[in-house]
Amino acid sequence: MTHDRLGIFANFHLVSDSTGETLAGVLRATCAQFDNVMPVEHSYFLVRSARQLERVITEIAAAPGVVMFTLSNLEHRAQLEDACREMDMPCVAVLDPVLDMTSRYLGVEMNHRVGNPRKLNAEYFKRIDALDFAMYHDDGQQHVDLAVADVILVGVSRTSKTPTCVYLAHRGVKAANVPMVPGVPLPPEVFSKDGPLVVGLLISADRLIHIRRNRLASMKETRAGSYTDEDAVRREVMDAQKLFEREGWPTIDVSRRSIEETAAAVLNLLADRAT
């Protein structure tokens, strides 16, 4: 662990016999609770043999830090925990508290199976179908079959409609998105009272101008026109808000939300509609 003017740099070793997605998420959530902490992530995924684990332990010894793991094999767990104890290094099995509590509640022993196998079951194909749907109906490209969407996201350009739809697709939700373009009417399917849930994405004008200018800069585009003109952008934002209020659509302010937070809010709206 080192300190400098930027903050604290700390090694985090993520050891998993699966894809490591759980550990990566836990690490992000953990570091978000500390100011000026810069995690140096060391990832060791699909670790399923003693020889692989020995190499991991050697690398951990070379860069002391926090060790977080999800290992189902009991011998491998003991091997890693013993090594960390000898090196006086903090080591935690991040899922143990939840698994232990669930096991006690259910009265069922854990199977110690490696997590997240990619099974070709109905849920898997549902996600693939939802992803295809999101890509086909991205940015208002196709109005065909909009009525079979679970949700339609409507918003001005650069309100994270596409990545939110993709994230929702990975949760098995058929999400389409329709952009609000000045002078271009929205498709009539959006206004169907018996149609899918329509969610309006709001954003502050100042935030939108900042995002759009950064977008143009990354593309080395010098011609901006009304796309980043302050007055024009404020009119876009105001027109969107008026439309959402007039139609009675639920809204989500994405000004300072992550994609995951926006998607979670959409899932909550879908759940509320289903009850």
Short mmCIF file of C-alpha atoms in Angstrom, two decimals:
data_model
loop_
_atom_site.label_atom_id
_atom_site.label_comp_id
_atom_site.label_asym_id
_atom_site.label_seq_id
_atom_site.Cartn_x
_atom_site.Cartn_y
_atom_site.Cartn_z
CA MET A 1 0.00 0.00 0.00
CA THR A 2 1.35 3.42 -0.94
CA HIS A 3 0.25 7.01 -0.37
CA ASP A 4 0.73 10.02 -2.61
CA ARG A 5 -1.07 13.26 -3.42
CA LEU A 6 -3.66 11.36 -5.48
CA GLY A 7 -4.69 9.06 -2.64
CA ILE A 8 -4.05 5.58 -1.31
CA PHE A 9 -2.98 2.86 -3.72
CA ALA A 10 -3.76 -0.60 -2.38
CA ASN A 11 -3.39 -4.07 -3.88
CA PHE A 12 -6.52 -6.19 -4.09
CA HIS A 13 -6.13 -9.82 -5.18
CA LEU A 14 -9.29 -11.40 -6.58
CA VAL A 15 -9.14 -15.19 -6.70
CA SER A 16 -12.01 -17.22 -8.17
CA ASP A 17 -12.66 -20.65 -9.66
CA SER A 18 -15.26 -19.02 -11.91
CA THR A 19 -15.48 -15.81 -13.96
CA GLY A 20 -14.79 -13.45 -11.06
CA GLU A 21 -17.77 -11.20 -11.81
CA THR A 22 -18.95 -11.37 -8.20
CA LEU A 23 -15.56 -10.37 -6.82
CA ALA A 24 -15.18 -7.50 -9.27
CA GLY A 25 -18.58 -6.15 -8.25
CA VAL A 26 -17.81 -6.46 -4.54
CA LEU A 27 -14.49 -4.67 -5.01
CA ARG A 28 -16.12 -1.76 -6.85
CA ALA A 29 -18.83 -1.45 -4.21
CA THR A 30 -16.27 -1.61 -1.41
CA CYS A 31 -13.89 1.01 -2.80
CA ALA A 32 -16.79 3.35 -3.51
CA GLN A 33 -17.22 3.67 0.27
CA PHE A 34 -13.73 5.15 0.75
CA ASP A 35 -12.52 8.50 -0.51
CA ASN A 36 -9.24 8.69 -2.44
CA VAL A 37 -8.66 4.93 -2.49
CA MET A 38 -7.14 3.72 -5.76
CA PRO A 39 -7.46 -0.08 -5.99
CA VAL A 40 -4.72 -1.92 -7.85
CA GLU A 41 -6.61 -4.99 -9.02
CA HIS A 42 -4.88 -8.35 -9.48
CA SER A 43 -7.28 -10.87 -11.02
CA TYR A 44 -6.89 -14.66 -10.97
CA PHE A 45 -9.96 -16.29 -12.45
CA LEU A 46 -10.81 -19.90 -13.35
CA VAL A 47 -8.36 -21.13 -10.71
CA ARG A 48 -9.23 -24.82 -10.46
CA SER A 49 -6.05 -26.70 -9.62
CA ALA A 50 -3.50 -26.72 -6.81
CA ARG A 51 -0.74 -25.82 -9.28
CA GLN A 52 -2.66 -22.77 -10.48
CA LEU A 53 -3.25 -21.72 -6.90
CA GLU A 54 0.44 -22.04 -6.06
CA ARG A 55 1.27 -19.55 -8.84
CA VAL A 56 -1.42 -17.22 -7.51
CA ILE A 57 0.02 -17.37 -3.99
CA THR A 58 3.49 -16.54 -5.35
CA GLU A 59 2.11 -13.45 -7.07
CA ILE A 60 0.19 -12.40 -3.97
CA ALA A 61 3.40 -12.62 -1.93
CA ALA A 62 5.12 -10.30 -4.41
CA ALA A 63 2.44 -7.60 -4.01
CA PRO A 64 0.99 -7.67 -0.47
CA GLY A 65 -2.62 -6.56 -0.17
CA VAL A 66 -6.17 -7.66 0.54
CA VAL A 67 -7.11 -11.11 -0.78
CA MET A 68 -10.76 -11.66 -1.73
CA PHE A 69 -11.84 -15.06 -3.01
CA THR A 70 -14.68 -17.29 -4.12
CA LEU A 71 -13.39 -20.85 -4.19
CA SER A 72 -15.72 -23.84 -3.94
CA ASN A 73 -13.03 -26.50 -3.51
CA LEU A 74 -12.45 -26.87 0.24
CA GLU A 75 -8.81 -27.95 -0.15
CA HIS A 76 -8.03 -24.93 -2.32
CA ARG A 77 -9.73 -22.63 0.16
CA ALA A 78 -7.64 -24.03 3.00
CA GLN A 79 -4.46 -23.75 0.90
CA LEU A 80 -5.09 -20.07 0.18
CA GLU A 81 -6.17 -19.19 3.71
CA ASP A 82 -3.12 -20.96 5.25
CA ALA A 83 -0.76 -19.13 2.87
CA CYS A 84 -2.33 -15.76 3.68
CA ARG A 85 -2.13 -16.49 7.40
CA GLU A 86 1.58 -17.27 7.10
CA MET A 87 2.11 -14.01 5.17
CA ASP A 88 -0.01 -12.08 7.69
CA MET A 89 -2.21 -10.91 4.84
CA PRO A 90 -5.97 -10.17 5.16
CA CYS A 91 -8.03 -12.81 3.37
CA VAL A 92 -11.80 -13.03 3.04
CA ALA A 93 -14.27 -15.39 1.36
CA VAL A 94 -16.77 -12.75 0.26
CA LEU A 95 -19.79 -15.04 -0.13
CA ASP A 96 -19.38 -17.05 3.08
CA PRO A 97 -21.66 -14.92 5.34
CA VAL A 98 -24.52 -15.01 2.81
CA LEU A 99 -24.07 -18.71 2.03
CA ASP A 100 -23.86 -19.68 5.71
CA MET A 101 -26.98 -17.70 6.58
CA THR A 102 -28.90 -19.16 3.63
CA SER A 103 -27.80 -22.70 4.47
CA ARG A 104 -28.97 -22.32 8.07
CA TYR A 105 -32.28 -20.80 7.02
CA LEU A 106 -33.03 -23.48 4.41
CA GLY A 107 -31.63 -26.33 6.43
CA VAL A 108 -29.73 -27.48 3.34
CA GLU A 109 -26.00 -28.11 2.95
CA MET A 110 -24.12 -26.31 0.18
CA ASN A 111 -23.08 -28.38 -2.84
CA HIS A 112 -19.70 -26.58 -3.27
CA ARG A 113 -20.21 -26.54 -7.02
CA VAL A 114 -18.22 -24.05 -9.09
CA GLY A 115 -20.53 -21.08 -9.64
CA ASN A 116 -22.13 -19.61 -12.73
CA PRO A 117 -22.09 -22.50 -15.21
CA ARG A 118 -23.29 -21.37 -18.62
CA LYS A 119 -26.33 -23.56 -19.01
CA LEU A 120 -28.32 -23.51 -22.22
CA ASN A 121 -31.63 -23.27 -20.43
CA ALA A 122 -34.76 -21.21 -21.06
CA GLU A 123 -33.39 -18.28 -19.04
CA TYR A 124 -30.22 -18.19 -21.17
CA PHE A 125 -32.16 -18.09 -24.43
CA LYS A 126 -34.46 -15.45 -22.98
CA ARG A 127 -31.46 -13.18 -22.43
CA ILE A 128 -30.14 -13.80 -25.93
CA ASP A 129 -33.56 -12.99 -27.38
CA ALA A 130 -33.74 -9.81 -25.31
CA LEU A 131 -30.27 -8.75 -26.50
CA ASP A 132 -31.23 -9.29 -30.14
CA PHE A 133 -34.38 -7.26 -29.54
CA ALA A 134 -32.42 -4.39 -27.97
CA MET A 135 -29.98 -4.24 -30.90
CA TYR A 136 -32.75 -4.42 -33.51
CA HIS A 137 -34.72 -1.66 -31.83
CA ASP A 138 -31.78 0.54 -30.88
CA ASP A 139 -32.07 4.31 -31.35
CA GLY A 140 -35.48 4.08 -32.98
CA GLN A 141 -34.16 2.13 -35.97
CA GLN A 142 -37.16 -0.20 -36.15
CA HIS A 143 -40.75 0.34 -35.07
CA VAL A 144 -41.74 -3.22 -35.95
CA ASP A 145 -42.72 -5.27 -32.89
CA LEU A 146 -42.34 -2.31 -30.51
CA ALA A 147 -45.61 -3.47 -28.98
CA VAL A 148 -43.96 -6.66 -27.67
CA ALA A 149 -41.27 -4.77 -25.79
CA ASP A 150 -41.28 -4.93 -22.01
CA VAL A 151 -40.18 -1.31 -21.82
CA ILE A 152 -39.45 1.57 -24.19
CA LEU A 153 -36.94 4.21 -23.12
CA VAL A 154 -37.49 7.69 -24.56
CA GLY A 155 -35.06 10.57 -24.22
CA VAL A 156 -32.96 13.13 -26.00
CA SER A 157 -29.60 12.16 -27.47
CA ARG A 158 -26.89 11.08 -24.99
CA THR A 159 -29.13 9.98 -22.12
CA SER A 160 -27.59 6.46 -22.00
CA LYS A 161 -30.55 4.80 -23.68
CA THR A 162 -28.55 2.17 -25.59
CA PRO A 163 -26.29 0.90 -22.78
CA THR A 164 -29.26 0.81 -20.41
CA CYS A 165 -31.21 -1.34 -22.89
CA VAL A 166 -28.25 -3.69 -23.27
CA TYR A 167 -27.90 -3.99 -19.49
CA LEU A 168 -31.61 -4.73 -19.18
CA ALA A 169 -31.32 -7.35 -21.92
CA HIS A 170 -28.79 -9.23 -19.82
CA ARG A 171 -31.52 -9.40 -17.19
CA GLY A 172 -33.91 -10.87 -19.76
CA VAL A 173 -35.86 -7.64 -20.32
CA LYS A 174 -36.87 -6.70 -23.86
CA ALA A 175 -36.01 -3.02 -23.98
CA ALA A 176 -36.27 -0.68 -26.98
CA ASN A 177 -35.22 2.94 -27.10
CA VAL A 178 -36.54 5.86 -29.11
CA PRO A 179 -34.59 9.14 -29.39
CA MET A 180 -36.22 12.54 -29.22
CA VAL A 181 -34.93 14.48 -32.23
CA PRO A 182 -36.11 18.08 -32.71
CA GLY A 183 -38.62 18.25 -35.56
CA VAL A 184 -39.00 14.47 -35.82
CA PRO A 185 -42.25 12.97 -34.43
CA LEU A 186 -42.09 9.93 -32.18
CA PRO A 187 -43.58 6.70 -33.57
CA PRO A 188 -47.27 6.21 -32.74
CA GLU A 189 -46.51 2.89 -31.01
CA VAL A 190 -44.98 4.87 -28.14
CA PHE A 191 -48.31 6.52 -27.37
CA SER A 192 -50.38 3.34 -27.21
CA LYS A 193 -52.24 3.24 -23.90
CA ASP A 194 -52.25 -0.56 -23.91
CA GLY A 195 -48.63 -0.86 -25.00
CA PRO A 196 -45.37 -1.48 -23.16
CA LEU A 197 -44.16 0.57 -20.22
CA VAL A 198 -42.68 3.83 -21.53
CA VAL A 199 -40.04 5.52 -19.38
CA GLY A 200 -38.78 9.03 -20.01
CA LEU A 201 -35.10 9.67 -19.33
CA LEU A 202 -34.41 13.16 -18.00
CA ILE A 203 -31.09 14.96 -17.73
CA SER A 204 -30.00 18.41 -16.69
CA ALA A 205 -29.13 20.74 -19.56
CA ASP A 206 -25.70 21.57 -18.14
CA ARG A 207 -24.82 17.90 -17.78
CA LEU A 208 -26.08 17.13 -21.29
CA ILE A 209 -24.05 19.95 -22.84
CA HIS A 210 -20.94 18.66 -21.07
CA ILE A 211 -21.52 15.09 -22.27
CA ARG A 212 -22.19 16.15 -25.85
CA ARG A 213 -19.13 18.38 -26.04
CA ASN A 214 -16.95 15.58 -24.72
CA ARG A 215 -18.52 13.24 -27.27
CA LEU A 216 -17.67 15.59 -30.15
CA ALA A 217 -14.14 16.12 -28.81
CA SER A 218 -13.54 12.36 -28.68
CA MET A 219 -14.66 12.14 -32.31
CA LYS A 220 -12.51 15.17 -33.25
CA GLU A 221 -15.65 16.75 -34.65
CA THR A 222 -15.61 20.55 -34.88
CA ARG A 223 -19.07 21.16 -36.35
CA ALA A 224 -21.52 21.15 -33.49
CA GLY A 225 -24.44 23.36 -34.47
CA SER A 226 -27.53 23.05 -32.27
CA TYR A 227 -26.23 19.77 -30.84
CA THR A 228 -24.26 21.63 -28.17
CA ASP A 229 -25.77 25.12 -28.42
CA GLU A 230 -26.87 25.99 -24.89
CA ASP A 231 -30.21 27.53 -25.80
CA ALA A 232 -31.06 24.69 -28.19
CA VAL A 233 -30.12 22.02 -25.65
CA ARG A 234 -32.19 23.68 -22.93
CA ARG A 235 -35.19 23.71 -25.28
CA GLU A 236 -34.67 20.00 -26.00
CA VAL A 237 -34.57 19.17 -22.30
CA MET A 238 -37.63 21.30 -21.57
CA ASP A 239 -39.62 19.85 -24.47
CA ALA A 240 -38.80 16.33 -23.29
CA GLN A 241 -39.94 17.08 -19.76
CA LYS A 242 -43.19 18.61 -21.01
CA LEU A 243 -43.90 15.55 -23.17
CA PHE A 244 -43.27 13.14 -20.31
CA GLU A 245 -45.57 15.11 -18.02
CA ARG A 246 -48.28 15.36 -20.67
CA GLU A 247 -48.25 11.62 -21.35
CA GLY A 248 -47.95 10.71 -17.69
CA TRP A 249 -44.87 8.58 -18.30
CA PRO A 250 -42.68 7.72 -15.32
CA THR A 251 -39.29 9.41 -15.52
CA ILE A 252 -35.75 8.74 -14.36
CA ASP A 253 -33.19 11.52 -14.00
CA VAL A 254 -29.95 10.11 -15.41
CA SER A 255 -27.86 13.24 -14.80
CA ARG A 256 -25.71 11.58 -12.14
CA ARG A 257 -26.80 7.95 -12.38
CA SER A 258 -24.71 5.03 -13.54
CA ILE A 259 -26.10 2.63 -16.15
CA GLU A 260 -26.67 0.05 -13.42
CA GLU A 261 -28.63 2.53 -11.30
CA THR A 262 -30.81 3.58 -14.24
CA ALA A 263 -31.50 -0.05 -15.14
CA ALA A 264 -32.34 -0.85 -11.52
CA ALA A 265 -34.85 2.00 -11.48
CA VAL A 266 -36.43 0.65 -14.70
CA LEU A 267 -36.69 -2.83 -13.16
CA ASN A 268 -38.43 -1.35 -10.15
CA LEU A 269 -40.94 0.41 -12.42
CA LEU A 270 -41.59 -2.85 -14.25
CA ALA A 271 -42.11 -4.66 -10.96
CA ASP A 272 -44.54 -1.96 -9.78
CA ARG A 273 -46.48 -2.23 -13.03
CA ALA A 274 -46.76 -6.00 -12.68
CA THR A 275 -48.36 -5.79 -9.23
#
